[in-house]
């Protein structure tokens, strides 16, 4: 808790007309921390991301990024959307430098950086390929690199692996953790998958269905690097059961 | 390569067959040659008058290219302005569609009355027929931008101009080109019409002269030249599309 905050959300609320989507959400991502938000699909999770990303202004509450007020300010975070959303007319390399290009970074340096990361991310040889020639998993890797290369301390990942099959998803978890261990950015990760959240993060926030509130904040005690077998350990199973139970109960209340 | 041959050979064979049947028909049926010349007669007429034809063809090509460029420019400009200013789009777009019920050809004589027989009224006619397909196709393409990608760019800090140049316009390019292809053939048609209505040169003018002289063979030569010009302009646009539209355009 001693490390400074990379991102702090304080008492954020947002309604669209009479529809209350987010109601009083507070959470914190420390520098270099991996934090997940778990909640039912169709809740206010993506709205929360749009608020952090500056696309929406909250009705109430504060957003602070690196100690500065970030309400309604865009271009302060690296973002990985649910679909890869790569530009089909750009090569993979041209795609992953996009955020740097928008920020006005010099082209040559960005390209060099891109080449280095592509090699490290298992995408060497694909720099000049067009996205449609890549598999779904590879497109997601490129999409993550694009967020990573944006050079922002805070990365928002919005259910990035929800469209992948279970085996590929496990691969992607390993891949993501490996890359993250290397540079330790601060990540806020949205998912509706409890196991995914526990496996990846140090802190998990469980959100209610609409309107989204923080139901519980859970510290995940397992040391890193975490082996794949972790999912079978009793402590992990216990935590997973508890969080799943929380979500289920909330869903029952909602009905 | 084999693929391309498979695409080109059948229509080519069809054209050759039609021409052969035409030739055989004119020879066997004994129809008056001045009324329906055979393909061989038409080629002969074209060769005989080649000097005059070349001069008229150059004039028409020049007019077509100037008009096409001006029309495409106008169409793109209108589309971009309407796209960037949604209020304007809401106000103008329906009028634009309704305006297409005015036959452009009916406006051409009026333009001649106002602007005389120079090149300007002719260019305006071509602009009028070209700009609409380009404007509509471009607007359509611009409005089909994927919302997830738009959000991505905006969260990454893209301003309005960057959103347009990096996402919306490249995303609209395939649509723009389908508009350009329609405009390409329309522009030749517009050039011929405007030459009919008052000109001292061009294939349209040549056709009017040959009509008065009842020279069906030379009329056919003019038609062949018009088709050729159309194909060339269309081909140039298609070539440009191959160069500029890269990757696989996402169409939703």
CSV table of C-alpha atoms in Angstrom, one decimal:
chain,number,residue,atom,x,y,z
A,1,UNK,CA,0.0,0.0,0.0
A,2,UNK,CA,3.1,2.2,0.3
A,3,UNK,CA,3.6,2.6,-3.4
A,4,UNK,CA,2.0,5.7,-5.0
A,5,UNK,CA,-1.3,5.4,-6.9
A,6,UNK,CA,-1.2,5.2,-10.7
A,7,UNK,CA,-4.9,5.5,-10.9
A,8,UNK,CA,-7.5,6.4,-8.4
A,9,UNK,CA,-11.3,6.5,-8.9
A,10,UNK,CA,-13.2,8.1,-6.1
A,11,UNK,CA,-17.0,7.9,-5.7
A,12,UNK,CA,-17.7,7.9,-9.4
A,13,UNK,CA,-21.4,7.8,-10.5
A,14,UNK,CA,-22.9,7.9,-14.0
A,15,UNK,CA,-26.5,7.8,-15.2
A,16,UNK,CA,-27.9,7.9,-18.7
A,17,UNK,CA,-31.2,9.5,-18.3
A,18,UNK,CA,-33.1,7.5,-15.7
A,19,UNK,CA,-30.7,4.5,-16.1
A,20,UNK,CA,-28.2,4.3,-13.3
A,21,UNK,CA,-25.2,2.6,-14.8
A,22,UNK,CA,-22.4,3.3,-12.2
A,23,UNK,CA,-23.2,4.1,-8.6
A,24,UNK,CA,-20.4,5.2,-6.3
A,25,UNK,CA,-17.4,3.2,-7.4
A,26,UNK,CA,-14.1,3.8,-5.8
A,27,UNK,CA,-10.9,1.9,-6.6
A,28,UNK,CA,-7.2,2.2,-6.7
A,29,UNK,CA,-4.4,0.9,-8.9
A,30,UNK,CA,-1.0,1.2,-7.3
A,31,UNK,CA,2.1,1.8,-9.5
A,32,UNK,CA,3.1,-1.5,-11.1
A,33,UNK,CA,0.0,-3.2,-9.8
A,34,UNK,CA,-2.3,-5.6,-11.7
A,35,UNK,CA,-5.9,-4.9,-10.7
A,36,UNK,CA,-9.0,-6.7,-12.0
A,37,UNK,CA,-12.6,-5.7,-12.0
A,38,UNK,CA,-15.0,-8.7,-12.1
A,39,UNK,CA,-18.6,-8.2,-12.7
A,40,UNK,CA,-21.5,-9.5,-14.7
A,41,UNK,CA,-21.5,-8.9,-18.4
A,42,UNK,CA,-23.6,-5.9,-19.4
A,43,UNK,CA,-22.9,-4.1,-16.1
A,44,UNK,CA,-21.3,-0.7,-15.9
A,45,UNK,CA,-17.7,-2.0,-16.4
A,46,UNK,CA,-17.2,-0.6,-19.9
A,47,UNK,CA,-18.9,2.7,-18.9
A,48,UNK,CA,-16.4,2.9,-16.0
A,49,UNK,CA,-13.5,2.5,-18.6
A,50,UNK,CA,-15.0,5.2,-20.8
A,51,UNK,CA,-15.0,7.5,-17.8
A,52,UNK,CA,-11.3,6.7,-17.0
A,53,UNK,CA,-10.4,7.1,-20.6
A,54,UNK,CA,-12.1,10.5,-20.7
A,55,UNK,CA,-14.8,9.7,-23.2
A,56,UNK,CA,-17.5,10.2,-20.6
A,57,UNK,CA,-17.7,12.7,-17.8
A,58,UNK,CA,-19.0,11.2,-14.5
A,59,UNK,CA,-22.0,12.8,-12.8
A,60,UNK,CA,-20.1,12.7,-9.6
A,61,UNK,CA,-16.7,11.6,-8.3
A,62,UNK,CA,-13.0,12.0,-9.2
A,63,UNK,CA,-10.5,10.3,-11.5
A,64,UNK,CA,-6.9,10.8,-10.8
A,65,UNK,CA,-4.1,9.5,-13.0
A,66,UNK,CA,-0.5,9.8,-11.8
A,67,UNK,CA,-1.7,12.3,-9.2
A,68,UNK,CA,-3.3,14.6,-11.7
A,69,UNK,CA,-7.0,15.2,-12.2
A,70,UNK,CA,-8.1,13.3,-15.3
A,71,UNK,CA,-11.9,13.8,-15.4
A,72,UNK,CA,-12.8,14.2,-19.1
A,73,UNK,CA,-9.2,14.1,-20.2
A,74,UNK,CA,-8.3,11.8,-23.1
A,75,UNK,CA,-4.9,10.5,-24.1
A,76,UNK,CA,-3.6,9.6,-20.7
A,77,UNK,CA,-3.9,5.9,-20.7
A,78,UNK,CA,-3.1,2.9,-22.9
A,79,UNK,CA,-6.3,1.1,-23.9
A,80,UNK,CA,-6.9,-2.4,-25.2
A,81,UNK,CA,-10.5,-2.9,-26.3
A,82,UNK,CA,-12.6,-6.1,-26.3
A,83,UNK,CA,-12.2,-6.6,-30.0
A,84,UNK,CA,-8.6,-6.1,-31.3
A,85,UNK,CA,-9.9,-3.1,-33.4
A,86,UNK,CA,-6.7,-3.0,-35.5
A,87,UNK,CA,-6.8,-0.9,-38.6
A,88,UNK,CA,-7.1,-3.4,-41.5
A,89,UNK,CA,-5.3,-1.2,-44.0
A,90,UNK,CA,-2.2,-0.8,-41.8
A,91,UNK,CA,0.5,-3.5,-41.3
A,92,UNK,CA,0.9,-4.9,-37.8
A,93,UNK,CA,3.9,-2.6,-37.2
A,94,UNK,CA,2.0,0.5,-38.4
A,95,UNK,CA,-0.9,-0.6,-36.1
A,96,UNK,CA,1.1,-0.9,-32.9
A,97,UNK,CA,2.7,2.5,-33.3
A,98,UNK,CA,-0.7,4.2,-33.8
A,99,UNK,CA,-1.0,5.5,-30.2
A,100,UNK,CA,2.5,7.0,-30.4
A,101,UNK,CA,1.8,8.5,-33.7
A,102,UNK,CA,-1.3,10.2,-32.3
A,103,UNK,CA,0.9,11.5,-29.4
A,104,UNK,CA,3.3,13.0,-32.0
A,105,UNK,CA,6.3,10.8,-31.1
A,106,UNK,CA,9.1,10.6,-33.7
A,107,UNK,CA,8.3,7.9,-36.2
A,108,UNK,CA,11.7,6.2,-36.4
A,109,UNK,CA,12.1,5.6,-32.7
A,110,UNK,CA,8.5,4.2,-32.5
A,111,UNK,CA,9.3,1.8,-35.3
A,112,UNK,CA,12.5,0.6,-33.7
A,113,UNK,CA,10.6,0.1,-30.4
A,114,UNK,CA,7.8,-1.8,-32.3
A,115,UNK,CA,10.3,-4.2,-34.0
A,116,UNK,CA,11.9,-4.9,-30.6
A,117,UNK,CA,8.5,-5.7,-28.9
A,118,UNK,CA,7.1,-7.7,-31.8
A,119,UNK,CA,10.1,-10.0,-31.5
A,120,UNK,CA,9.6,-10.3,-27.7
A,121,UNK,CA,5.9,-10.9,-28.1
A,122,UNK,CA,6.3,-13.8,-30.5
A,123,UNK,CA,5.2,-11.8,-33.5
A,124,UNK,CA,8.5,-11.5,-35.2
A,125,UNK,CA,8.1,-11.9,-39.0
A,126,UNK,CA,4.6,-10.4,-38.8
A,127,UNK,CA,5.6,-6.8,-38.8
A,128,UNK,CA,4.7,-6.2,-42.4
A,129,UNK,CA,1.6,-8.5,-42.4
A,130,UNK,CA,-1.9,-7.2,-42.5
A,131,UNK,CA,-4.1,-7.9,-39.5
A,132,UNK,CA,-6.6,-10.1,-41.4
A,133,UNK,CA,-3.8,-12.6,-42.0
A,134,UNK,CA,-3.3,-13.1,-38.2
A,135,UNK,CA,-5.1,-15.5,-35.9
A,136,UNK,CA,-7.4,-14.1,-33.2
A,137,UNK,CA,-4.8,-14.6,-30.5
A,138,UNK,CA,-2.1,-12.9,-32.5
A,139,UNK,CA,-4.4,-9.9,-33.3
A,140,UNK,CA,-5.0,-9.6,-29.5
A,141,UNK,CA,-1.3,-9.6,-28.9
A,142,UNK,CA,-0.8,-6.9,-31.4
A,143,UNK,CA,-3.7,-5.0,-29.8
A,144,UNK,CA,-2.0,-5.3,-26.4
A,145,UNK,CA,1.4,-4.2,-27.8
A,146,UNK,CA,-0.4,-1.1,-29.2
A,147,UNK,CA,-1.6,-0.2,-25.7
A,148,UNK,CA,1.8,-1.0,-24.2
A,149,UNK,CA,3.7,1.1,-26.7
A,150,UNK,CA,1.5,4.1,-25.9
A,151,UNK,CA,4.0,4.7,-23.1
A,152,UNK,CA,1.3,5.5,-20.5
A,153,UNK,CA,1.7,4.3,-17.0
A,154,UNK,CA,-1.9,3.0,-16.8
A,155,UNK,CA,-3.2,0.3,-19.2
A,156,UNK,CA,-6.9,-0.4,-19.4
A,157,UNK,CA,-7.7,-3.9,-20.7
A,158,UNK,CA,-11.4,-4.4,-21.5
A,159,UNK,CA,-12.3,-8.1,-21.5
A,160,UNK,CA,-9.5,-8.7,-24.0
A,161,UNK,CA,-9.7,-12.5,-24.0
A,162,UNK,CA,-13.4,-13.1,-23.8
A,163,UNK,CA,-13.7,-14.0,-27.4
A,164,UNK,CA,-10.9,-16.7,-27.3
A,165,UNK,CA,-11.3,-20.4,-26.6
A,166,UNK,CA,-10.2,-21.8,-23.3
A,167,UNK,CA,-6.8,-23.2,-24.4
A,168,UNK,CA,-5.8,-20.1,-26.2
A,169,UNK,CA,-7.0,-18.0,-23.3
A,170,UNK,CA,-4.6,-19.9,-21.0
A,171,UNK,CA,-1.8,-19.3,-23.4
A,172,UNK,CA,-2.6,-15.6,-23.5
A,173,UNK,CA,-2.6,-15.4,-19.7
A,174,UNK,CA,0.9,-16.8,-19.6
A,175,UNK,CA,2.0,-14.5,-22.4
A,176,UNK,CA,0.5,-11.4,-20.8
A,177,UNK,CA,2.0,-12.1,-17.4
A,178,UNK,CA,5.5,-12.7,-19.0
A,179,UNK,CA,5.4,-9.4,-20.8
A,180,UNK,CA,3.9,-7.6,-17.8
A,181,UNK,CA,6.6,-9.0,-15.4
A,182,UNK,CA,9.2,-7.5,-17.7
A,183,UNK,CA,8.0,-3.9,-17.5
A,184,UNK,CA,5.5,-3.8,-14.6
A,185,UNK,CA,3.0,-1.2,-15.9
A,186,UNK,CA,-0.1,-0.5,-13.8
A,187,UNK,CA,-3.0,-2.5,-15.3
A,188,UNK,CA,-6.7,-2.3,-14.8
A,189,UNK,CA,-8.3,-5.4,-16.3
A,190,UNK,CA,-12.0,-5.9,-16.8
A,191,UNK,CA,-13.4,-9.5,-17.0
A,192,UNK,CA,-16.4,-11.5,-16.1
A,193,UNK,CA,-14.2,-14.5,-15.5
A,194,UNK,CA,-13.4,-15.0,-11.8
A,195,UNK,CA,-10.6,-17.5,-12.5
A,196,UNK,CA,-8.9,-15.1,-15.0
A,197,UNK,CA,-9.1,-12.3,-12.5
A,198,UNK,CA,-7.6,-14.3,-9.6
A,199,UNK,CA,-4.8,-15.8,-11.8
A,200,UNK,CA,-3.6,-12.4,-13.2
A,201,UNK,CA,-4.1,-9.8,-10.5
A,202,UNK,CA,-2.9,-8.7,-7.0
A,203,UNK,CA,-6.2,-7.1,-6.2
A,204,UNK,CA,-9.7,-7.9,-7.5
A,205,UNK,CA,-12.7,-5.7,-7.2
A,206,UNK,CA,-16.1,-7.4,-7.4
A,207,UNK,CA,-18.7,-5.2,-9.0
A,208,UNK,CA,-22.5,-5.6,-8.8
A,209,UNK,CA,-24.8,-5.7,-11.8
A,210,UNK,CA,-26.2,-2.4,-12.9
A,211,UNK,CA,-25.9,0.0,-11.3
A,212,UNK,CA,-22.3,-1.0,-10.6
A,213,UNK,CA,-21.1,-0.7,-7.1
A,214,UNK,CA,-18.0,-2.3,-5.4
A,215,UNK,CA,-19.3,-5.3,-3.7
A,216,UNK,CA,-15.9,-6.4,-2.3
A,217,UNK,CA,-12.2,-5.8,-2.6
A,218,UNK,CA,-10.1,-8.9,-2.5
A,219,UNK,CA,-6.3,-9.1,-2.1
A,220,UNK,CA,-5.0,-12.1,-4.0
A,221,UNK,CA,-2.2,-13.6,-1.8
A,222,UNK,CA,-0.3,-15.8,-4.4
A,223,UNK,CA,3.3,-14.9,-5.1
A,224,UNK,CA,4.6,-14.3,-8.6
A,225,UNK,CA,5.5,-15.7,-11.0
A,226,UNK,CA,2.4,-17.9,-10.7
A,227,UNK,CA,2.4,-21.4,-12.2
A,228,UNK,CA,-0.5,-22.7,-14.3
A,229,UNK,CA,-1.1,-25.3,-11.6
A,230,UNK,CA,-2.2,-22.6,-9.2
A,231,UNK,CA,-5.8,-23.0,-10.3
A,232,UNK,CA,-5.9,-26.4,-8.6
A,233,UNK,CA,-4.6,-25.3,-5.2
A,234,UNK,CA,-7.1,-25.3,-2.3
A,235,UNK,CA,-6.6,-21.6,-1.5
A,236,UNK,CA,-7.2,-20.6,-5.1
A,237,UNK,CA,-10.3,-22.9,-5.3
A,238,UNK,CA,-11.6,-21.4,-2.1
A,239,UNK,CA,-11.2,-17.8,-3.3
A,240,UNK,CA,-12.7,-18.6,-6.7
A,241,UNK,CA,-15.7,-20.3,-5.0
A,242,UNK,CA,-16.2,-17.3,-2.7
A,243,UNK,CA,-16.1,-14.7,-5.6
A,244,UNK,CA,-18.4,-16.8,-7.8
A,245,UNK,CA,-20.8,-17.0,-4.9
A,246,UNK,CA,-20.7,-13.3,-4.4
A,247,UNK,CA,-21.5,-12.7,-8.0
A,248,UNK,CA,-24.3,-15.3,-8.0
A,249,UNK,CA,-25.9,-13.8,-5.0
A,250,UNK,CA,-25.8,-10.4,-6.5
A,251,UNK,CA,-27.4,-11.7,-9.7
A,252,UNK,CA,-30.2,-13.3,-7.6
A,253,UNK,CA,-30.8,-10.0,-5.9
A,254,UNK,CA,-30.9,-8.2,-9.2
A,255,UNK,CA,-33.7,-10.5,-10.4
B,1,UNK,CA,-2.7,-15.6,-63.7
B,2,UNK,CA,-4.9,-18.5,-64.6
B,3,UNK,CA,-7.6,-17.0,-62.4
B,4,UNK,CA,-7.5,-13.8,-64.3
B,5,UNK,CA,-7.6,-15.6,-67.7
B,6,UNK,CA,-10.7,-17.4,-66.5
B,7,UNK,CA,-12.3,-14.1,-65.8
B,8,UNK,CA,-11.4,-12.3,-69.0
B,9,UNK,CA,-11.8,-15.1,-71.6
B,10,UNK,CA,-15.6,-15.7,-71.4
B,11,UNK,CA,-16.6,-12.0,-72.0
B,12,UNK,CA,-14.0,-11.7,-74.7
B,13,UNK,CA,-15.2,-14.8,-76.5
B,14,UNK,CA,-18.8,-13.4,-76.3
B,15,UNK,CA,-17.8,-10.1,-77.9
B,16,UNK,CA,-15.9,-11.8,-80.7
B,17,UNK,CA,-19.0,-14.1,-81.3
B,18,UNK,CA,-21.3,-11.1,-81.5
B,19,UNK,CA,-19.1,-9.3,-83.9
B,20,UNK,CA,-18.7,-12.4,-86.1
B,21,UNK,CA,-22.5,-12.9,-86.1
B,22,UNK,CA,-23.0,-9.2,-87.0
B,23,UNK,CA,-20.5,-9.5,-89.9
B,24,UNK,CA,-22.2,-12.7,-91.2
B,25,UNK,CA,-25.6,-11.1,-90.9
B,26,UNK,CA,-24.8,-8.0,-92.9
B,27,UNK,CA,-23.2,-10.0,-95.6
B,28,UNK,CA,-25.9,-12.7,-95.9
B,29,UNK,CA,-29.1,-10.6,-95.3
B,30,UNK,CA,-28.2,-7.9,-97.9
B,31,UNK,CA,-29.3,-5.1,-95.5
B,32,UNK,CA,-28.3,-1.6,-96.8
B,33,UNK,CA,-24.8,-0.9,-95.7
B,34,UNK,CA,-25.4,2.8,-95.0
B,35,UNK,CA,-28.1,1.8,-92.6
B,36,UNK,CA,-26.3,-1.1,-90.8
B,37,UNK,CA,-22.6,-1.2,-91.7
B,38,UNK,CA,-20.7,-4.4,-90.9
B,39,UNK,CA,-17.9,-4.4,-88.3
B,40,UNK,CA,-15.4,-4.5,-91.2
B,41,UNK,CA,-17.0,-1.4,-92.7
B,42,UNK,CA,-16.8,0.4,-89.4
B,43,UNK,CA,-13.1,-0.3,-88.9
B,44,UNK,CA,-12.5,0.9,-92.5
B,45,UNK,CA,-14.5,4.1,-91.8
B,46,UNK,CA,-12.4,4.7,-88.7
B,47,UNK,CA,-9.1,4.2,-90.4
B,48,UNK,CA,-10.1,6.5,-93.3
B,49,UNK,CA,-11.1,9.4,-91.0
B,50,UNK,CA,-8.4,8.9,-88.4
B,51,UNK,CA,-6.9,12.4,-88.5
B,52,UNK,CA,-10.2,14.1,-87.8
B,53,UNK,CA,-11.2,11.4,-85.2
B,54,UNK,CA,-7.9,11.8,-83.3
B,55,UNK,CA,-8.5,15.6,-83.0
B,56,UNK,CA,-12.0,15.1,-81.7
B,57,UNK,CA,-11.0,12.3,-79.4
B,58,UNK,CA,-8.3,14.4,-77.8
B,59,UNK,CA,-10.8,17.2,-77.1
B,60,UNK,CA,-13.3,14.8,-75.5
B,61,UNK,CA,-10.6,13.1,-73.4
B,62,UNK,CA,-9.4,16.5,-72.2
B,63,UNK,CA,-12.9,17.7,-71.3
B,64,UNK,CA,-13.7,14.4,-69.6
B,65,UNK,CA,-10.6,14.5,-67.4
B,66,UNK,CA,-11.0,18.1,-66.4
B,67,UNK,CA,-14.7,17.5,-65.6
B,68,UNK,CA,-14.0,14.3,-63.8
B,69,UNK,CA,-11.4,15.9,-61.6
B,70,UNK,CA,-13.6,18.9,-60.8
B,71,UNK,CA,-16.6,16.6,-60.1
B,72,UNK,CA,-14.7,14.3,-57.9
B,73,UNK,CA,-13.1,17.2,-56.1
B,74,UNK,CA,-16.5,18.8,-55.5
B,75,UNK,CA,-18.0,15.4,-54.4
B,76,UNK,CA,-15.2,14.7,-51.9
B,77,UNK,CA,-15.3,18.3,-50.5
B,78,UNK,CA,-19.1,18.2,-50.1
B,79,UNK,CA,-19.0,14.8,-48.4
B,80,UNK,CA,-16.2,15.8,-46.0
B,81,UNK,CA,-17.9,19.1,-45.0
B,82,UNK,CA,-21.3,17.4,-44.5
B,83,UNK,CA,-19.6,14.6,-42.4
B,84,UNK,CA,-17.7,17.0,-40.2
B,85,UNK,CA,-20.7,19.2,-39.6
B,86,UNK,CA,-23.6,16.9,-38.7
B,87,UNK,CA,-26.1,19.8,-38.6
B,88,UNK,CA,-25.3,20.6,-42.2
B,89,UNK,CA,-25.6,17.0,-43.2
B,90,UNK,CA,-29.0,16.7,-41.7
B,91,UNK,CA,-30.1,19.9,-43.6
B,92,UNK,CA,-28.4,19.3,-46.9
B,93,UNK,CA,-28.3,15.5,-47.5
B,94,UNK,CA,-32.1,15.1,-48.2
B,95,UNK,CA,-32.0,18.0,-50.6
B,96,UNK,CA,-29.0,16.5,-52.3
B,97,UNK,CA,-31.0,13.2,-52.9
B,98,UNK,CA,-34.1,15.1,-54.1
B,99,UNK,CA,-31.9,17.2,-56.4
B,100,UNK,CA,-31.0,14.0,-58.3
B,101,UNK,CA,-34.6,13.9,-59.7
B,102,UNK,CA,-33.7,16.9,-61.9
B,103,UNK,CA,-32.3,15.4,-65.1
B,104,UNK,CA,-28.9,17.0,-65.5
B,105,UNK,CA,-29.4,17.0,-69.3
B,106,UNK,CA,-32.3,19.4,-68.8
B,107,UNK,CA,-30.0,21.9,-67.1
B,108,UNK,CA,-27.4,21.8,-69.8
B,109,UNK,CA,-29.2,24.1,-72.3
B,110,UNK,CA,-29.8,26.6,-69.5
B,111,UNK,CA,-26.1,26.5,-68.7
B,112,UNK,CA,-25.4,27.3,-72.3
B,113,UNK,CA,-27.8,30.2,-72.2
B,114,UNK,CA,-26.0,31.6,-69.1
B,115,UNK,CA,-22.4,30.7,-69.8
B,116,UNK,CA,-22.2,30.4,-73.6
B,117,UNK,CA,-20.4,27.8,-75.6
B,118,UNK,CA,-17.1,27.8,-73.9
B,119,UNK,CA,-15.6,25.0,-71.8
B,120,UNK,CA,-17.0,26.2,-68.5
B,121,UNK,CA,-20.7,25.1,-68.9
B,122,UNK,CA,-19.5,21.7,-70.2
B,123,UNK,CA,-17.4,21.2,-67.1
B,124,UNK,CA,-20.3,22.2,-64.9
B,125,UNK,CA,-22.5,19.5,-66.6
B,126,UNK,CA,-19.9,16.9,-65.9
B,127,UNK,CA,-19.4,18.1,-62.3
B,128,UNK,CA,-23.2,17.8,-61.8
B,129,UNK,CA,-23.3,14.2,-63.0
B,130,UNK,CA,-20.1,13.2,-61.2
B,131,UNK,CA,-20.3,14.7,-57.8
B,132,UNK,CA,-23.4,13.0,-56.5
B,133,UNK,CA,-22.2,9.4,-56.7
B,134,UNK,CA,-18.8,10.4,-55.2
B,135,UNK,CA,-20.4,12.5,-52.4
B,136,UNK,CA,-23.0,9.8,-51.4
B,137,UNK,CA,-20.5,6.9,-51.5
B,138,UNK,CA,-18.0,8.9,-49.5
B,139,UNK,CA,-20.5,10.0,-46.9
B,140,UNK,CA,-21.7,6.4,-46.6
B,141,UNK,CA,-18.1,5.2,-46.1
B,142,UNK,CA,-17.3,7.9,-43.6
B,143,UNK,CA,-20.3,7.0,-41.5
B,144,UNK,CA,-19.5,3.3,-41.4
B,145,UNK,CA,-16.5,3.7,-39.1
B,146,UNK,CA,-16.3,1.0,-36.4
B,147,UNK,CA,-17.4,2.5,-33.1
B,148,UNK,CA,-14.9,0.3,-31.0
B,149,UNK,CA,-12.0,1.6,-33.1
B,150,UNK,CA,-13.3,5.1,-32.9
B,151,UNK,CA,-13.4,4.8,-29.1
B,152,UNK,CA,-9.9,3.4,-29.1
B,153,UNK,CA,-8.5,6.3,-31.0
B,154,UNK,CA,-10.4,8.9,-28.9
B,155,UNK,CA,-9.2,7.3,-25.6
B,156,UNK,CA,-5.7,7.4,-27.0
B,157,UNK,CA,-6.1,11.1,-27.4
B,158,UNK,CA,-6.8,11.6,-31.1
B,159,UNK,CA,-8.3,15.0,-32.0
B,160,UNK,CA,-11.0,15.4,-34.7
B,161,UNK,CA,-8.4,15.8,-37.5
B,162,UNK,CA,-6.5,12.7,-36.5
B,163,UNK,CA,-9.7,10.7,-36.2
B,164,UNK,CA,-10.5,11.7,-39.8
B,165,UNK,CA,-7.1,11.2,-41.4
B,166,UNK,CA,-6.1,8.1,-39.5
B,167,UNK,CA,-9.4,6.3,-39.2
B,168,UNK,CA,-12.5,7.7,-41.0
B,169,UNK,CA,-11.0,8.5,-44.4
B,170,UNK,CA,-8.9,5.4,-44.9
B,171,UNK,CA,-11.8,3.3,-43.7
B,172,UNK,CA,-14.1,5.0,-46.3
B,173,UNK,CA,-11.6,4.5,-49.2
B,174,UNK,CA,-13.2,1.4,-50.6
B,175,UNK,CA,-16.6,3.2,-50.7
B,176,UNK,CA,-15.0,6.3,-52.2
B,177,UNK,CA,-13.7,4.1,-55.0
B,178,UNK,CA,-17.1,2.6,-55.8
B,179,UNK,CA,-18.3,6.2,-56.1
B,180,UNK,CA,-15.3,7.1,-58.3
B,181,UNK,CA,-16.0,4.1,-60.6
B,182,UNK,CA,-19.5,5.3,-61.2
B,183,UNK,CA,-18.4,8.8,-61.7
B,184,UNK,CA,-15.7,7.7,-64.2
B,185,UNK,CA,-18.3,6.4,-66.7
B,186,UNK,CA,-20.7,9.2,-65.9
B,187,UNK,CA,-18.0,11.8,-66.7
B,188,UNK,CA,-17.6,10.5,-70.3
B,189,UNK,CA,-21.4,10.5,-70.8
B,190,UNK,CA,-21.5,14.0,-69.4
B,191,UNK,CA,-18.8,15.1,-71.8
B,192,UNK,CA,-20.6,13.7,-74.9
B,193,UNK,CA,-23.9,15.3,-73.9
B,194,UNK,CA,-22.4,18.7,-73.4
B,195,UNK,CA,-20.6,18.4,-76.7
B,196,UNK,CA,-23.9,17.6,-78.4
B,197,UNK,CA,-25.4,20.8,-77.0
B,198,UNK,CA,-22.9,23.2,-78.4
B,199,UNK,CA,-19.3,22.7,-79.3
B,200,UNK,CA,-16.9,23.0,-82.2
B,201,UNK,CA,-14.9,19.9,-81.3
B,202,UNK,CA,-15.1,16.6,-79.5
B,203,UNK,CA,-16.6,13.2,-80.3
B,204,UNK,CA,-20.1,14.5,-79.3
B,205,UNK,CA,-19.7,17.2,-81.9
B,206,UNK,CA,-18.5,14.6,-84.5
B,207,UNK,CA,-21.6,12.5,-83.9
B,208,UNK,CA,-23.9,15.4,-84.5
B,209,UNK,CA,-22.1,16.1,-87.9
B,210,UNK,CA,-22.3,12.4,-88.9
B,211,UNK,CA,-26.0,12.3,-88.0
B,212,UNK,CA,-26.7,15.1,-90.4
B,213,UNK,CA,-24.8,13.2,-93.0
B,214,UNK,CA,-26.5,9.9,-92.3
B,215,UNK,CA,-23.1,8.2,-91.8
B,216,UNK,CA,-24.1,5.3,-89.6
B,217,UNK,CA,-20.6,3.8,-90.0
B,218,UNK,CA,-19.0,6.9,-88.5
B,219,UNK,CA,-21.6,7.0,-85.8
B,220,UNK,CA,-20.5,3.5,-84.9
B,221,UNK,CA,-16.9,4.5,-84.9
B,222,UNK,CA,-17.8,7.4,-82.4
B,223,UNK,CA,-19.6,5.0,-80.2
B,224,UNK,CA,-16.6,2.6,-80.1
B,225,UNK,CA,-14.4,5.5,-79.2
B,226,UNK,CA,-16.7,6.6,-76.4
B,227,UNK,CA,-16.8,3.1,-75.0
B,228,UNK,CA,-13.0,3.0,-75.2
B,229,UNK,CA,-12.6,6.3,-73.3
B,230,UNK,CA,-15.0,5.1,-70.6
B,231,UNK,CA,-13.1,1.9,-70.2
B,232,UNK,CA,-9.8,3.8,-70.0
B,233,UNK,CA,-11.0,6.2,-67.3
B,234,UNK,CA,-12.6,3.3,-65.4
B,235,UNK,CA,-9.4,1.3,-65.7
B,236,UNK,CA,-7.3,4.2,-64.4
B,237,UNK,CA,-9.6,4.5,-61.3
B,238,UNK,CA,-9.5,0.7,-60.8
B,239,UNK,CA,-5.7,0.8,-61.0
B,240,UNK,CA,-5.5,3.6,-58.4
B,241,UNK,CA,-7.8,1.6,-56.2
B,242,UNK,CA,-5.5,-1.4,-56.3
B,243,UNK,CA,-2.6,0.8,-55.3
B,244,UNK,CA,-4.3,2.7,-52.5
B,245,UNK,CA,-6.7,0.2,-50.9
B,246,UNK,CA,-4.4,-2.0,-48.9
B,247,UNK,CA,-5.0,-4.9,-46.5
B,248,UNK,CA,-8.5,-6.2,-46.4
B,249,UNK,CA,-10.9,-3.4,-46.0
B,250,UNK,CA,-13.3,-4.1,-43.2
B,251,UNK,CA,-16.9,-3.9,-44.5
B,252,UNK,CA,-19.7,-4.0,-42.1
